[in-house]
Amino acid sequence: MHTVQKIMKVFVTRRIPQEGMKLLSQSGVCKVSLWDSDEPVPREELLKGVAGAHGLLCLLSDKIDTEVLDAAGPNLKVISTLSVGFDHMAMDEIKKRGVRVGYTPDVLTDATAELTVALLLATARRLPEGVQEVKNGGWSTWKPLWLCGYGLSGSTVGVIGLGRIGMAIARRLKPFGVKRLLYSGRAAKSYASEVEGEYVPLDTLVSHSDFVVVSCALTPETQGLCDKAFFSKMKNTAVFINTSRGAVVNQEDLYQALSTGQIACAGLDVTTPEPLPTDHPLLTLKNCVVLPHIGSATYSTRGIMAELSANNLLAGLQGKDMPSELKF
Ligand code: NDP
Ligand code: DGY
């Protein structure tokens, strides 16, 4: 006599790269129901889709709170998010219910660090403005005082949150001739010696840096960290870059700092809300470059993220070790 394996129910909240879908559909472990769209699942559909599910594969744009967990009910064993950030999930509630969580650290570190460097250079050297001037006829001749920006050579860079991505950013920036690499966070990192990183209080980092790069996680402590007081300590010539989460920044205060010349310019890959409304004041500023949260957006990275999130989900469903389980 052989035991019949129970087929478990899984809800996937968005169309994801086929590398991940293939693993799920060929696993023989679960029956997948998919919100088959590139657009976010409406809340009612999420609540309906998750009902009775054993597994949920979600995105950073899905708010996984008590209501969703209640709608899922007691079957829910595992949540796998297609992201390294997990600020969209009510971790305390998830823990209380004994639900395991998978996420996608490491595999997106290089892509996100590359994008951060690209955004920093584009912002500091005013690339979007330059491209615009070429198209609109503003380029009349070579002018000694036109479209000048800021360079990394000989500069001081401050990284807020020298974690996986922060360190990968630091490694990439150092060869540009960065003179001092400062970092802040909750604790000094032994691995920072590789980039000659100096662990300093946040205030020191903010006031000494020519480039301030935010790469920390969004937590209650980091929410609104970059506010009026923060920007007022920055140099007038300093460049501010955020590729972590929008809510780390008070955007009204950032707008004031940029529009009054308190700081030189800012590059943001993340905002609140996302998408940023097209009439948002930040988008009226030439010295603010805003990208649509594309840090990890390379074809191969997204494929690997999908594969990892599928494998996390399958392992969780089967009570096995996950390739990347979030310990919380
Ligand atoms: P890590 O956990 O490796 O790094 C997070 C860092 O945040 C740690 O170094 C931690 O420092 C720091 N941190 C936590 N609390 C504070 C605090 N109060 N002040 C300063 N720093 C703090 O995560 P990753 O590097 O893999 O990812 C970081 C974040 O990047 C993600 O959480 C996500 O939000 C964002 N991200 C954005 C992407 C995009 O597309 N733009 C792509 C991928 C990630 P310490 O160890 O000292 O606590
Ligand atoms: C993440 O993984 O947290 C990013 O924001 C998207 O890749």
Short mmCIF file of C-alpha atoms and ligand atoms in Angstrom, two decimals:
data_model
loop_
_atom_site.label_atom_id
_atom_site.label_comp_id
_atom_site.label_asym_id
_atom_site.label_seq_id
_atom_site.Cartn_x
_atom_site.Cartn_y
_atom_site.Cartn_z
CA MET A 1 0.00 0.00 0.00
CA HIS A 2 1.42 3.45 -0.81
CA THR A 3 0.41 6.74 0.76
CA VAL A 4 -1.30 9.27 -1.48
CA GLN A 5 0.51 12.62 -1.29
CA LYS A 6 -1.77 15.53 -0.59
CA ILE A 7 -1.67 18.18 -3.32
CA MET A 8 -1.33 21.56 -1.68
CA LYS A 9 -2.83 24.82 -2.79
CA VAL A 10 -0.59 27.73 -3.73
CA PHE A 11 -1.52 31.27 -4.69
CA VAL A 12 0.91 33.35 -6.78
CA THR A 13 0.05 37.04 -6.75
CA ARG A 14 1.56 38.05 -10.12
CA ARG A 15 2.95 36.78 -13.39
CA ILE A 16 6.58 35.93 -12.56
CA PRO A 17 9.49 34.80 -14.77
CA GLN A 18 8.83 31.36 -16.24
CA GLU A 19 11.87 29.87 -14.46
CA GLY A 20 9.83 30.05 -11.23
CA MET A 21 6.45 29.08 -12.65
CA LYS A 22 7.95 26.02 -14.32
CA LEU A 23 9.35 24.74 -11.04
CA LEU A 24 6.01 25.15 -9.31
CA SER A 25 3.87 23.62 -12.03
CA GLN A 26 6.19 20.63 -12.56
CA SER A 27 6.78 19.91 -8.88
CA GLY A 28 3.82 17.60 -8.41
CA VAL A 29 3.57 19.06 -4.93
CA CYS A 30 1.08 21.85 -5.41
CA LYS A 31 -1.77 23.16 -7.48
CA VAL A 32 -0.99 26.70 -8.51
CA SER A 33 -3.50 29.44 -8.84
CA LEU A 34 -2.01 32.55 -10.43
CA TRP A 35 -3.06 36.19 -10.67
CA ASP A 36 -2.13 36.12 -14.35
CA SER A 37 -1.27 39.76 -14.89
CA ASP A 38 1.66 42.19 -14.79
CA GLU A 39 -0.48 44.49 -12.67
CA PRO A 40 -0.98 44.07 -8.90
CA VAL A 41 -3.71 41.77 -7.69
CA PRO A 42 -6.70 43.78 -6.38
CA ARG A 43 -7.13 43.36 -2.66
CA GLU A 44 -10.42 41.37 -2.91
CA GLU A 45 -8.82 38.99 -5.40
CA LEU A 46 -5.84 38.52 -3.09
CA LEU A 47 -8.15 37.72 -0.18
CA LYS A 48 -10.15 35.31 -2.35
CA GLY A 49 -7.08 33.72 -3.96
CA VAL A 50 -5.30 33.04 -0.70
CA ALA A 51 -8.31 31.40 1.00
CA GLY A 52 -7.35 27.92 2.14
CA ALA A 53 -3.87 28.19 0.56
CA HIS A 54 -0.94 26.24 1.98
CA GLY A 55 1.54 28.51 0.26
CA LEU A 56 1.63 32.11 -0.91
CA LEU A 57 4.15 33.54 -3.36
CA CYS A 58 3.94 37.31 -3.11
CA LEU A 59 5.65 40.51 -4.21
CA LEU A 60 6.89 43.55 -2.32
CA SER A 61 3.82 45.46 -3.50
CA ASP A 62 1.44 43.03 -1.74
CA LYS A 63 0.67 44.05 1.84
CA ILE A 64 0.64 40.81 3.80
CA ASP A 65 -1.16 41.74 7.00
CA THR A 66 -3.56 40.17 9.51
CA GLU A 67 -6.45 40.40 7.06
CA VAL A 68 -4.57 38.36 4.44
CA LEU A 69 -3.38 35.84 7.02
CA ASP A 70 -6.94 35.48 8.35
CA ALA A 71 -8.25 35.05 4.81
CA ALA A 72 -5.67 32.33 4.18
CA GLY A 73 -6.64 30.48 7.33
CA PRO A 74 -4.88 27.70 9.23
CA ASN A 75 -3.64 25.79 6.17
CA LEU A 76 -0.98 28.43 5.47
CA LYS A 77 2.50 26.97 6.02
CA VAL A 78 4.75 29.22 3.98
CA ILE A 79 5.01 32.68 2.44
CA SER A 80 7.67 33.21 -0.18
CA THR A 81 8.38 36.76 -1.27
CA LEU A 82 10.06 37.63 -4.56
CA SER A 83 12.24 40.20 -2.79
CA VAL A 84 14.93 40.57 -0.19
CA GLY A 85 13.00 43.37 1.54
CA PHE A 86 10.23 42.13 3.84
CA ASP A 87 8.81 45.38 5.19
CA HIS A 88 5.53 44.65 3.35
CA MET A 89 4.78 41.74 5.67
CA ALA A 90 3.44 41.77 9.24
CA MET A 91 6.28 39.69 10.64
CA ASP A 92 4.94 39.53 14.22
CA GLU A 93 1.59 38.11 13.07
CA ILE A 94 3.31 35.69 10.69
CA LYS A 95 5.56 34.46 13.49
CA LYS A 96 2.64 34.08 15.89
CA ARG A 97 0.97 31.76 13.40
CA GLY A 98 4.08 29.67 12.85
CA VAL A 99 4.20 30.45 9.14
CA ARG A 100 7.67 30.13 7.55
CA VAL A 101 8.99 32.87 5.26
CA GLY A 102 11.31 32.59 2.26
CA TYR A 103 13.01 35.59 0.58
CA THR A 104 15.66 36.33 -2.05
CA PRO A 105 18.87 37.69 -0.51
CA ASP A 106 22.26 37.65 -2.33
CA VAL A 107 20.97 36.79 -5.80
CA LEU A 108 20.00 40.43 -6.46
CA THR A 109 22.90 42.09 -4.67
CA ASP A 110 25.09 42.67 -7.74
CA ALA A 111 22.24 43.96 -9.92
CA THR A 112 21.06 46.36 -7.22
CA ALA A 113 24.58 47.61 -6.48
CA GLU A 114 25.18 48.20 -10.21
CA LEU A 115 21.94 50.16 -10.52
CA THR A 116 22.88 52.23 -7.46
CA VAL A 117 26.22 53.17 -9.03
CA ALA A 118 24.47 53.99 -12.32
CA LEU A 119 21.94 56.19 -10.51
CA LEU A 120 24.65 57.90 -8.48
CA LEU A 121 26.67 58.77 -11.60
CA ALA A 122 23.59 59.77 -13.59
CA THR A 123 22.48 62.09 -10.77
CA ALA A 124 25.86 63.58 -9.91
CA ARG A 125 26.85 64.14 -13.56
CA ARG A 126 23.34 65.26 -14.57
CA LEU A 127 22.87 62.71 -17.36
CA PRO A 128 19.05 62.96 -17.68
CA GLU A 129 19.32 66.77 -17.95
CA GLY A 130 22.06 66.46 -20.58
CA VAL A 131 20.07 63.98 -22.67
CA GLN A 132 17.06 66.29 -22.47
CA GLU A 133 19.09 69.31 -23.61
CA VAL A 134 20.38 67.40 -26.64
CA LYS A 135 16.80 66.55 -27.63
CA ASN A 136 15.25 69.97 -26.99
CA GLY A 137 17.88 72.10 -28.72
CA GLY A 138 19.36 73.45 -25.49
CA TRP A 139 22.82 72.29 -26.65
CA SER A 140 24.06 75.42 -28.42
CA THR A 141 27.82 74.92 -28.09
CA TRP A 142 30.47 73.55 -25.71
CA LYS A 143 30.28 75.79 -22.65
CA PRO A 144 32.80 75.79 -19.79
CA LEU A 145 30.18 76.42 -17.12
CA TRP A 146 27.33 74.28 -18.45
CA LEU A 147 25.98 71.05 -16.93
CA CYS A 148 28.79 70.66 -14.44
CA GLY A 149 28.31 68.14 -11.69
CA TYR A 150 30.20 66.26 -9.01
CA GLY A 151 32.83 63.51 -9.36
CA LEU A 152 33.75 60.60 -7.12
CA SER A 153 37.51 61.02 -7.36
CA GLY A 154 38.92 62.23 -4.04
CA SER A 155 35.44 62.24 -2.48
CA THR A 156 33.99 60.97 0.80
CA VAL A 157 31.17 58.47 0.38
CA GLY A 158 28.83 57.58 3.24
CA VAL A 159 26.86 54.33 3.09
CA ILE A 160 23.91 54.03 5.48
CA GLY A 161 23.51 50.27 6.05
CA LEU A 162 26.63 48.37 5.00
CA GLY A 163 24.79 45.08 4.50
CA ARG A 164 24.96 42.81 1.45
CA ILE A 165 23.99 45.55 -1.01
CA GLY A 166 25.70 48.41 0.84
CA MET A 167 28.98 46.47 0.79
CA ALA A 168 28.57 45.63 -2.91
CA ILE A 169 28.02 49.34 -3.61
CA ALA A 170 31.12 50.27 -1.59
CA ARG A 171 33.23 47.70 -3.47
CA ARG A 172 32.14 49.20 -6.78
CA LEU A 173 32.61 52.84 -5.74
CA LYS A 174 36.10 52.54 -4.22
CA PRO A 175 37.89 52.08 -7.57
CA PHE A 176 36.51 55.46 -8.73
CA GLY A 177 39.10 57.04 -6.44
CA VAL A 178 36.94 57.49 -3.35
CA LYS A 179 39.20 58.83 -0.60
CA ARG A 180 37.13 57.96 2.49
CA LEU A 181 34.36 55.40 2.83
CA LEU A 182 32.20 56.02 5.89
CA TYR A 183 29.34 53.80 6.99
CA SER A 184 26.71 53.72 9.71
CA GLY A 185 24.33 51.11 11.05
CA ARG A 186 23.63 49.27 14.25
CA ALA A 187 27.08 47.69 14.52
CA ALA A 188 30.57 47.89 13.00
CA LYS A 189 31.30 45.25 10.36
CA SER A 190 34.58 43.30 10.32
CA TYR A 191 34.26 42.87 6.54
CA ALA A 192 34.30 46.68 6.08
CA SER A 193 38.12 46.57 6.17
CA GLU A 194 38.05 45.30 2.56
CA VAL A 195 36.87 48.78 1.49
CA GLU A 196 38.68 50.60 4.30
CA GLY A 197 35.26 51.46 5.67
CA GLU A 198 35.14 53.69 8.75
CA TYR A 199 32.24 53.05 11.14
CA VAL A 200 30.97 56.46 12.26
CA PRO A 201 27.89 57.92 13.97
CA LEU A 202 25.13 58.85 11.52
CA ASP A 203 25.63 62.60 12.12
CA THR A 204 29.31 62.35 11.21
CA LEU A 205 28.48 60.41 8.06
CA VAL A 206 25.83 62.91 6.99
CA SER A 207 27.96 66.02 7.58
CA HIS A 208 31.23 64.69 6.12
CA SER A 209 30.01 62.88 3.00
CA ASP A 210 30.01 64.21 -0.57
CA PHE A 211 27.77 61.27 -1.50
CA VAL A 212 25.24 59.80 0.93
CA VAL A 213 23.96 56.40 -0.18
CA VAL A 214 21.05 54.76 1.64
CA SER A 215 21.03 50.97 1.46
CA CYS A 216 19.55 49.93 4.80
CA ALA A 217 16.41 47.91 5.44
CA LEU A 218 13.15 49.74 6.18
CA THR A 219 12.40 49.21 9.88
CA PRO A 220 10.62 51.27 12.54
CA GLU A 221 14.06 52.79 13.33
CA THR A 222 14.90 53.74 9.74
CA GLN A 223 11.42 54.98 8.75
CA GLY A 224 11.72 58.73 8.07
CA LEU A 225 15.43 58.66 8.97
CA CYS A 226 16.27 61.13 6.20
CA ASP A 227 14.32 64.17 7.33
CA LYS A 228 14.75 67.94 7.66
CA ALA A 229 17.39 67.64 10.39
CA PHE A 230 19.26 65.03 8.34
CA PHE A 231 19.32 67.11 5.14
CA SER A 232 20.26 70.26 7.05
CA LYS A 233 23.48 68.54 8.17
CA MET A 234 24.48 67.58 4.61
CA LYS A 235 26.90 69.69 2.56
CA ASN A 236 25.31 72.03 0.01
CA THR A 237 27.37 70.22 -2.64
CA ALA A 238 26.35 66.72 -1.53
CA VAL A 239 24.53 64.08 -3.56
CA PHE A 240 21.82 61.94 -1.93
CA ILE A 241 21.01 58.46 -3.28
CA ASN A 242 18.32 56.06 -2.03
CA THR A 243 17.87 52.53 -3.35
CA SER A 244 16.46 50.99 -0.16
CA ARG A 245 12.82 51.87 0.48
CA GLY A 246 10.99 55.15 -0.10
CA ALA A 247 9.73 55.41 3.47
CA VAL A 248 13.27 55.87 4.81
CA VAL A 249 13.00 59.38 3.36
CA ASN A 250 10.66 62.20 4.32
CA GLN A 251 9.92 63.34 0.76
CA GLU A 252 8.55 66.78 1.75
CA ASP A 253 11.81 67.48 3.58
CA LEU A 254 13.81 66.18 0.63
CA TYR A 255 11.86 68.46 -1.72
CA GLN A 256 12.68 71.46 0.51
CA ALA A 257 16.35 70.49 0.70
CA LEU A 258 16.59 70.17 -3.09
CA SER A 259 14.58 73.23 -4.02
CA THR A 260 16.38 75.55 -1.57
CA GLY A 261 19.88 74.36 -2.48
CA GLN A 262 20.40 72.79 0.94
CA ILE A 263 21.79 69.77 -0.94
CA ALA A 264 22.93 69.50 -4.56
CA CYS A 265 20.87 66.68 -6.01
CA ALA A 266 19.15 63.37 -5.30
CA GLY A 267 18.68 60.06 -7.08
CA LEU A 268 15.85 57.79 -5.94
CA ASP A 269 15.01 54.29 -7.12
CA VAL A 270 12.33 53.99 -4.46
CA THR A 271 9.58 56.38 -3.38
CA THR A 272 6.36 56.60 -1.39
CA PRO A 273 3.99 55.82 -2.88
CA GLU A 274 5.06 53.64 -5.80
CA PRO A 275 4.34 54.65 -8.47
CA LEU A 276 5.06 58.26 -7.58
CA PRO A 277 2.16 60.35 -8.96
CA THR A 278 3.24 62.12 -12.14
CA ASP A 279 2.30 65.49 -10.60
CA HIS A 280 4.49 64.94 -7.54
CA PRO A 281 6.61 68.04 -6.67
CA LEU A 282 9.85 66.00 -6.73
CA LEU A 283 9.29 65.36 -10.45
CA THR A 284 9.36 69.10 -11.18
CA LEU A 285 12.97 69.36 -10.01
CA LYS A 286 15.87 69.10 -12.45
CA ASN A 287 18.17 68.06 -9.61
CA CYS A 288 16.10 65.00 -8.71
CA VAL A 289 16.38 61.77 -10.72
CA VAL A 290 13.62 59.27 -10.01
CA LEU A 291 13.63 55.68 -11.26
CA PRO A 292 10.72 53.20 -11.05
CA HIS A 293 12.19 50.73 -8.49
CA ILE A 294 14.38 48.83 -10.96
CA GLY A 295 17.32 47.94 -8.70
CA SER A 296 17.13 44.19 -9.34
CA ALA A 297 15.74 44.45 -12.87
CA THR A 298 18.11 42.45 -15.04
CA TYR A 299 16.68 39.51 -16.98
CA SER A 300 18.95 37.00 -15.33
CA THR A 301 18.49 38.35 -11.80
CA ARG A 302 14.72 38.31 -12.04
CA GLY A 303 14.85 34.74 -13.42
CA ILE A 304 17.05 33.61 -10.53
CA MET A 305 14.84 35.43 -8.00
CA ALA A 306 11.79 33.60 -9.42
CA GLU A 307 13.60 30.25 -9.22
CA LEU A 308 14.70 30.89 -5.64
CA SER A 309 11.27 32.02 -4.52
CA ALA A 310 9.69 28.92 -6.09
CA ASN A 311 12.25 26.65 -4.41
CA ASN A 312 11.69 28.40 -1.07
CA LEU A 313 7.95 27.84 -1.42
CA LEU A 314 8.27 24.19 -2.40
CA ALA A 315 10.67 23.47 0.48
CA GLY A 316 8.33 25.21 2.91
CA LEU A 317 5.34 23.21 1.69
CA GLN A 318 7.23 19.97 2.18
CA GLY A 319 8.67 20.91 5.58
CA LYS A 320 12.21 20.85 4.19
CA ASP A 321 15.11 23.31 4.59
CA MET A 322 14.58 26.33 2.37
CA PRO A 323 17.43 27.64 0.21
CA SER A 324 16.79 31.10 1.76
CA GLU A 325 14.60 31.13 4.83
CA LEU A 326 14.14 34.37 6.72
CA LYS A 327 14.95 33.77 10.39
CA PHE A 328 12.95 36.17 12.53
P1 NDP B 1 20.96 43.41 4.54
O1 NDP B 1 20.10 42.88 5.62
O2 NDP B 1 22.18 42.68 4.14
O3 NDP B 1 21.38 44.91 4.88
C1 NDP B 1 20.53 45.78 5.52
C2 NDP B 1 21.36 46.77 6.27
O4 NDP B 1 20.47 47.67 6.91
C3 NDP B 1 22.23 46.15 7.35
O5 NDP B 1 23.57 46.44 7.11
C4 NDP B 1 21.77 46.85 8.62
O6 NDP B 1 22.84 47.24 9.41
C5 NDP B 1 21.13 48.10 8.07
N1 NDP B 1 20.27 48.68 9.08
C6 NDP B 1 19.28 48.11 9.80
N2 NDP B 1 18.82 48.97 10.70
C7 NDP B 1 19.53 50.10 10.54
C8 NDP B 1 19.53 51.36 11.18
N3 NDP B 1 18.68 51.61 12.19
N4 NDP B 1 20.39 52.30 10.73
C9 NDP B 1 21.24 52.05 9.72
N5 NDP B 1 21.30 50.87 9.10
C10 NDP B 1 20.46 49.92 9.51
O7 NDP B 1 19.99 43.60 3.30
P2 NDP B 1 20.37 43.84 1.76
O8 NDP B 1 21.61 44.62 1.68
O9 NDP B 1 20.28 42.56 1.04
O10 NDP B 1 19.12 44.75 1.30
C11 NDP B 1 18.93 46.01 1.89
C12 NDP B 1 17.62 46.62 1.45
O11 NDP B 1 17.72 47.05 0.10
C13 NDP B 1 16.41 45.69 1.45
O12 NDP B 1 15.85 45.58 2.72
C14 NDP B 1 15.48 46.36 0.46
O13 NDP B 1 14.64 47.25 1.15
C15 NDP B 1 16.41 47.16 -0.44
N6 NDP B 1 16.46 46.65 -1.81
C16 NDP B 1 16.08 47.48 -2.83
C17 NDP B 1 16.17 47.07 -4.14
C18 NDP B 1 15.75 47.95 -5.25
O14 NDP B 1 15.28 47.45 -6.25
N7 NDP B 1 15.93 49.25 -5.14
C19 NDP B 1 16.64 45.72 -4.49
C20 NDP B 1 17.00 44.93 -3.35
C21 NDP B 1 16.91 45.40 -2.06
P3 NDP B 1 23.18 46.42 10.74
O15 NDP B 1 23.65 45.10 10.26
O16 NDP B 1 24.22 47.23 11.40
O17 NDP B 1 21.91 46.32 11.51
C1 DGY B 2 13.76 43.77 -3.04
O1 DGY B 2 14.08 42.61 -3.39
O2 DGY B 2 13.53 44.06 -1.87
C2 DGY B 2 13.73 44.82 -4.09
O3 DGY B 2 13.16 45.99 -3.67
C3 DGY B 2 13.23 44.36 -5.41
O4 DGY B 2 14.08 43.42 -5.93
#
